GROMACS .gro file of C-alpha atoms in nm:
model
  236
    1UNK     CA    1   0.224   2.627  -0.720
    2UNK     CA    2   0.510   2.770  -0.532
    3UNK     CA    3   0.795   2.439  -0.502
    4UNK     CA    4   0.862   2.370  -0.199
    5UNK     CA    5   1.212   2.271  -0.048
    6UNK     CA    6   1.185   1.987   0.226
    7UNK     CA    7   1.418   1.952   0.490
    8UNK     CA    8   1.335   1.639   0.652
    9UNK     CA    9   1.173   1.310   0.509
   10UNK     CA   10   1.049   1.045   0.700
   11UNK     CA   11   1.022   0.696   0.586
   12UNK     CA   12   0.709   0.506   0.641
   13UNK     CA   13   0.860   0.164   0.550
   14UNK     CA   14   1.125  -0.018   0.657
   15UNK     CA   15   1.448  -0.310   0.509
   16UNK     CA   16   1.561  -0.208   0.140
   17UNK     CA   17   1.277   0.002   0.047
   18UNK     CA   18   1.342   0.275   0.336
   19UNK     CA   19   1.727   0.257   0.252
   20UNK     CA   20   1.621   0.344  -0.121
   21UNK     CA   21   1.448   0.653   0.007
   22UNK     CA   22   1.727   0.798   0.225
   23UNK     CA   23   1.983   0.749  -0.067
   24UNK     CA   24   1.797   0.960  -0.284
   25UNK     CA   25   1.706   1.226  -0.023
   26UNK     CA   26   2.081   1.256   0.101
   27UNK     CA   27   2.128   1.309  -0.281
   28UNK     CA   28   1.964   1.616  -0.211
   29UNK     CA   29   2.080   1.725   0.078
   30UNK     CA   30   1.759   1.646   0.284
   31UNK     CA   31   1.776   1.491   0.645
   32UNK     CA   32   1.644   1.153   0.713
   33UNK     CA   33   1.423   0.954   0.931
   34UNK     CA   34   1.363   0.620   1.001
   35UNK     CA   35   1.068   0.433   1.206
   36UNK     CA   36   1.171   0.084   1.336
   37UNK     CA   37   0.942  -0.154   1.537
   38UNK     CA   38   1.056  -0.331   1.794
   39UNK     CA   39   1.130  -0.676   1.606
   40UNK     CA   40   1.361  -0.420   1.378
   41UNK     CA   41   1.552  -0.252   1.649
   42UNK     CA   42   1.901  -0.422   1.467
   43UNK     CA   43   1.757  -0.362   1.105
   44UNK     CA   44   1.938  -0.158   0.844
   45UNK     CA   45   1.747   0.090   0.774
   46UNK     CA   46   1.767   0.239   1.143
   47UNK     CA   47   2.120   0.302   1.087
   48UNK     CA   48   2.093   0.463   0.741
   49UNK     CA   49   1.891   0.730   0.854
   50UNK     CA   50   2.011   1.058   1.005
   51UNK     CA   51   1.709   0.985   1.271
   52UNK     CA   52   1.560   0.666   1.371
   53UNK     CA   53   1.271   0.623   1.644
   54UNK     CA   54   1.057   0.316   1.739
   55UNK     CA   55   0.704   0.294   1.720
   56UNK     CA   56   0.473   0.022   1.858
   57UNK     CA   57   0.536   0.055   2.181
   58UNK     CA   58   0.472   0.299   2.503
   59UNK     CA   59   0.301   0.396   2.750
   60UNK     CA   60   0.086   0.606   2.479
   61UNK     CA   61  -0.047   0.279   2.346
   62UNK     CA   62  -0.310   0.010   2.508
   63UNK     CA   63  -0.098  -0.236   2.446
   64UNK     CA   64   0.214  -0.316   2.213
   65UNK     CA   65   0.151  -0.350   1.821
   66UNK     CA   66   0.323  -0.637   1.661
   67UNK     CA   67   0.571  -0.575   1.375
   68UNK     CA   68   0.357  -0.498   1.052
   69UNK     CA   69   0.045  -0.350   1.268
   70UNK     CA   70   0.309  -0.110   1.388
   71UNK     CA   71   0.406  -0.005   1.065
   72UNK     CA   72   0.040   0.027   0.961
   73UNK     CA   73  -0.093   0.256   1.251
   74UNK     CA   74  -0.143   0.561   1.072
   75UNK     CA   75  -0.186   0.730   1.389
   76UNK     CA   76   0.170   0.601   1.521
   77UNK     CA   77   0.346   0.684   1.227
   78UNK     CA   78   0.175   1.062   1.207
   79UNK     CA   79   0.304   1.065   1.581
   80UNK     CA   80   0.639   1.031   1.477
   81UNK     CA   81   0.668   1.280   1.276
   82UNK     CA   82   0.544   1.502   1.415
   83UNK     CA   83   0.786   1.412   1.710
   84UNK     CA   84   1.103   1.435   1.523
   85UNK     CA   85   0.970   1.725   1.300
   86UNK     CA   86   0.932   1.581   0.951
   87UNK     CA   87   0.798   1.800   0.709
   88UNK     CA   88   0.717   1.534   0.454
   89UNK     CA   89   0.669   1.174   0.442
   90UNK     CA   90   0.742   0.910   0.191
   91UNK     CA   91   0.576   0.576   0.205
   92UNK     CA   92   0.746   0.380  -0.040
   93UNK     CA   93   0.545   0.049  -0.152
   94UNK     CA   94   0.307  -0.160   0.050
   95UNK     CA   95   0.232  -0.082   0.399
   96UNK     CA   96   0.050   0.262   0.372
   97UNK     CA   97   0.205   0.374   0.058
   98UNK     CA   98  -0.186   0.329  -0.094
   99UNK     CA   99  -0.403   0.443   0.179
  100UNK     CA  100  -0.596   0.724   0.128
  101UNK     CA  101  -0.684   0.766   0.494
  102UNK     CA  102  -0.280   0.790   0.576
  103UNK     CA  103  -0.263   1.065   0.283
  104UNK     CA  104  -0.510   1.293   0.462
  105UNK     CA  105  -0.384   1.208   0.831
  106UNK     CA  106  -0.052   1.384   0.689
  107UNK     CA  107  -0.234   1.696   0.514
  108UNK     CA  108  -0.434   1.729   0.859
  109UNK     CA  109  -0.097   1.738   1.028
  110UNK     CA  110   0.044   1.938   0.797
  111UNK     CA  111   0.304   1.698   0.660
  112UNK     CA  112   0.331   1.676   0.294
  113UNK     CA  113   0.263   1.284   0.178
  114UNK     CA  114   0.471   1.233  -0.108
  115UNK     CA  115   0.268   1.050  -0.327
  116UNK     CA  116  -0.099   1.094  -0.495
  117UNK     CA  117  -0.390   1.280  -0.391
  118UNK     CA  118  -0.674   1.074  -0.161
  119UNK     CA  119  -0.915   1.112  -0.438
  120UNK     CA  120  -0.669   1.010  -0.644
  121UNK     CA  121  -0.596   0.698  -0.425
  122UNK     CA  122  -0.949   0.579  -0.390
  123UNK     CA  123  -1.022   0.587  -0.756
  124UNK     CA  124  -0.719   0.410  -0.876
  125UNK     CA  125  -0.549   0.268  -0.518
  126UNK     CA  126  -0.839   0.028  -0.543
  127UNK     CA  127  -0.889  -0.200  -0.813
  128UNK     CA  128  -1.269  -0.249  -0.797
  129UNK     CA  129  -1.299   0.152  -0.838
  130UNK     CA  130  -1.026   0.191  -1.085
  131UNK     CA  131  -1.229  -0.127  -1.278
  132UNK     CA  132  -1.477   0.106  -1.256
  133UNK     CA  133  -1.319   0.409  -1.385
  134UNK     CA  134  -1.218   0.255  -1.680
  135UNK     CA  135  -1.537   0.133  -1.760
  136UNK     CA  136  -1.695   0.477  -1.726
  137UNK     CA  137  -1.424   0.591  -1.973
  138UNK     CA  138  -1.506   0.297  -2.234
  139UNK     CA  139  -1.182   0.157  -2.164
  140UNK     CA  140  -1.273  -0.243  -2.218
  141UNK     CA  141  -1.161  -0.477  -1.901
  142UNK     CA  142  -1.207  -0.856  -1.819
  143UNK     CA  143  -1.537  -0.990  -1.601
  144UNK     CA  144  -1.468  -0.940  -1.226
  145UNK     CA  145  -1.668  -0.897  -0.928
  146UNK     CA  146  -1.760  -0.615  -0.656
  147UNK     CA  147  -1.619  -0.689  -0.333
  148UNK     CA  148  -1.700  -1.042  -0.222
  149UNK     CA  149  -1.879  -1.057   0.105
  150UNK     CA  150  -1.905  -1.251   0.403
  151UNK     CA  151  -2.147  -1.475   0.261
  152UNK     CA  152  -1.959  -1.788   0.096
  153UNK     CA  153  -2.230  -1.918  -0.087
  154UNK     CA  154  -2.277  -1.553  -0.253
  155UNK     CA  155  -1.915  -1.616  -0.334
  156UNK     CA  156  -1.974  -1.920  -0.477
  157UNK     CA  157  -2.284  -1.753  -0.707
  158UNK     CA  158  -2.043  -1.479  -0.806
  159UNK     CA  159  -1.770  -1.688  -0.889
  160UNK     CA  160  -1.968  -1.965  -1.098
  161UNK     CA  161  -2.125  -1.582  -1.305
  162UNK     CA  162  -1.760  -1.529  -1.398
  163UNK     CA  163  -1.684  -1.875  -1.500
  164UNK     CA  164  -1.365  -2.084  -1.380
  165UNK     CA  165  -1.047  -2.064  -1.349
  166UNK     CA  166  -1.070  -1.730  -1.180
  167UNK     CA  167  -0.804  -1.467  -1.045
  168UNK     CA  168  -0.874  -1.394  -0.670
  169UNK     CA  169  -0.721  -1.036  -0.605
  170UNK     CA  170  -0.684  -0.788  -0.274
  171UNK     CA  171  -0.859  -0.474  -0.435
  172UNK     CA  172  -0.609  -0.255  -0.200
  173UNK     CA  173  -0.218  -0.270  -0.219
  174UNK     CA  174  -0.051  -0.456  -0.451
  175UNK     CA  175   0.281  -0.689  -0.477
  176UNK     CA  176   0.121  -0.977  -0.552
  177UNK     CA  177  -0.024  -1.010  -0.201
  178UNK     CA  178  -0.376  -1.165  -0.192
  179UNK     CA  179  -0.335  -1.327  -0.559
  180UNK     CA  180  -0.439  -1.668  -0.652
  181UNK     CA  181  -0.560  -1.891  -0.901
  182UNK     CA  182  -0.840  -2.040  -0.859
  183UNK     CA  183  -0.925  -2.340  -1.131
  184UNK     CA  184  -1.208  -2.490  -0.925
  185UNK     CA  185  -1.476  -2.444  -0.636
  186UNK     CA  186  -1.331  -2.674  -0.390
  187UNK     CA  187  -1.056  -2.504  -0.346
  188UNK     CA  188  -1.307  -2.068  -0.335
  189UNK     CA  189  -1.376  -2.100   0.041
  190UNK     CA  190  -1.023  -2.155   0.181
  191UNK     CA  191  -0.793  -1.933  -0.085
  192UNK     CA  192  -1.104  -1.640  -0.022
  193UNK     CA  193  -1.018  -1.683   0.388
  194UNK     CA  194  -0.632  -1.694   0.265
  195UNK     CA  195  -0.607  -1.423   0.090
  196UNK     CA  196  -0.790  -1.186   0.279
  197UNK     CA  197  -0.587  -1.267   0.605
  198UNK     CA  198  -0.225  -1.169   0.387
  199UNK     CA  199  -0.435  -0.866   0.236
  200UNK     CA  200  -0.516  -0.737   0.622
  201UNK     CA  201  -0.160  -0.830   0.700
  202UNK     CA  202  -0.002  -0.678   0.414
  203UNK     CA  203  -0.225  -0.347   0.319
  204UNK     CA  204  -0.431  -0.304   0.675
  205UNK     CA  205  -0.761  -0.412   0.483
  206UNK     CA  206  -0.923  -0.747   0.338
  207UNK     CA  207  -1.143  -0.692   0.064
  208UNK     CA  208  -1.085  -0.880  -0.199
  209UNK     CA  209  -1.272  -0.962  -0.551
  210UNK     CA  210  -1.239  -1.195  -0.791
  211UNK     CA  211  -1.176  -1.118  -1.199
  212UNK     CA  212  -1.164  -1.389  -1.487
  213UNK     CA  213  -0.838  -1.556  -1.510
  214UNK     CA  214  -0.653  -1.487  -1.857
  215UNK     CA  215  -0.431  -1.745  -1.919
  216UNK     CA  216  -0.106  -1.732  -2.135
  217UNK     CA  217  -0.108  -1.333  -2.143
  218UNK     CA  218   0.181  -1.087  -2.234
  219UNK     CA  219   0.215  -0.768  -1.978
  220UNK     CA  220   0.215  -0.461  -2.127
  221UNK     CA  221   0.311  -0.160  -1.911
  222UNK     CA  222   0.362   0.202  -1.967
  223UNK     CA  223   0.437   0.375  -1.624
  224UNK     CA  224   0.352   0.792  -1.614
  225UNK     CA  225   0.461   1.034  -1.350
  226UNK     CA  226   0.346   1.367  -1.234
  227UNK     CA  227   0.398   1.609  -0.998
  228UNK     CA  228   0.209   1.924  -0.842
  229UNK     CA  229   0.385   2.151  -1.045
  230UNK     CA  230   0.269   2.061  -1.409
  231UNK     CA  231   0.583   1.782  -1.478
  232UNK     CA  232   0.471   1.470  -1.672
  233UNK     CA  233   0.706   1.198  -1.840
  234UNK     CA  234   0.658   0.840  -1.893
  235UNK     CA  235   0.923   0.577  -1.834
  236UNK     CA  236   0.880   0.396  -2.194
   0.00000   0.00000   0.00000
């Protein structure tokens, strides 16, 4: 595949995480832009970017998005750059850095998304498919759920299958967000409605699942990158 020089990366995040990306893109002699909503018109990042436009807000919109939803409106954030002429975007983490829908919005506008394939995204973005991807492959994993539904007692049934304590878990995004222990049933109902309310607010979805909880376990980690163009290392 022919590489491809960019000229002018967009940031679809915001704080620290957006500043991260324009340092390493002015390393490279690539132009910057940054998206602010309206509750981060003073923020950082706007200044730190060659560009910086809101979005949110406008006669364009029914009605004015709040901070995160801004920042999660795939179809503001395409808008944007198309607007200031971005020919790639980088999401950074959270937010729609795992969205597979946001991935294709950008190859349907003809912005490179700098980041994984959609297919790639919906079989290891979320963690009930990439569960199941690893059990296809015979790689061994813990007892979890499918997505839990509506129905609480269902919840209840699939939780009591799994055995307590249990590890509630947003099966989109990642961070933490949506995580808790949960040692006993009294306490399912409210952490399920708790969790899937920060998963919506953090990742723009709410399903969530629930795995056994391992106790006292050591993280192991190996992280692997790749690009379009053949390139593979791992980080150790």
């Amino acid at each position: 595949m022919e590489k491809r020089k960019f000229r002018k990366v967009m940031a679809a995040n915001r704080g620290e995480i957006a500043i991260r990306i324009f340092r390493a893109a002015n390393e490279l002699g690539i132009r910057t832009v940054a998206i602010w909503a309206e509750e981060d018109k003073y923020s950082l990042h706007r200044f730190k970017a060659d560009e910086s436009y809101p979005i949110g807000r406008g006669p364009h919109l029914a009605r004015d998005l709040g901070p995160i939803e801004s920042y999660l409106s795939i179809e503001e954030v395409i808008r944007v750059a198309k607007l200031s002429g971005a020919d790639a975007i980088h999401p950074g983490y959270g937010l729609l850095s795992e969205s597979p829908e946001f991935a294709e919005a950008c190859a349907t506008a003809g912005i490179v998304f700098i980041g994984p394939k959609p297919d790639t995204m919906r079989r290891l973005g979320n963690k009930v498919a990439a569960r199941n991807l690893a059990i296809e492959v015979g790689v061994p994993v813990v007892p979890a759920t499918e997505p839990l539904p509506d129905d609480m007692n269902e919840v209840r049934r699939m939780a009591s299958d799994i055995g307590y304590p249990v590890m509630l878990k947003a099966s989109w995004g990642g961070g933490g967000r949506g995580m808790r222990a949960i040692r006993a049933e009294a306490d399912l109902a409210r952490e399920v409605m708790e969790a899937r309310r920060e998963a919506k607010a953090a990742f723009g979805k709410d399903e969530v699942y629930l795995e056994k909880l391992v106790e006292r376990a050591r993280h192991v980690e190996v992280q692997v990158l790749g690009d379009t163009h053949g390139n593979v290392v791992h980080l150790f």
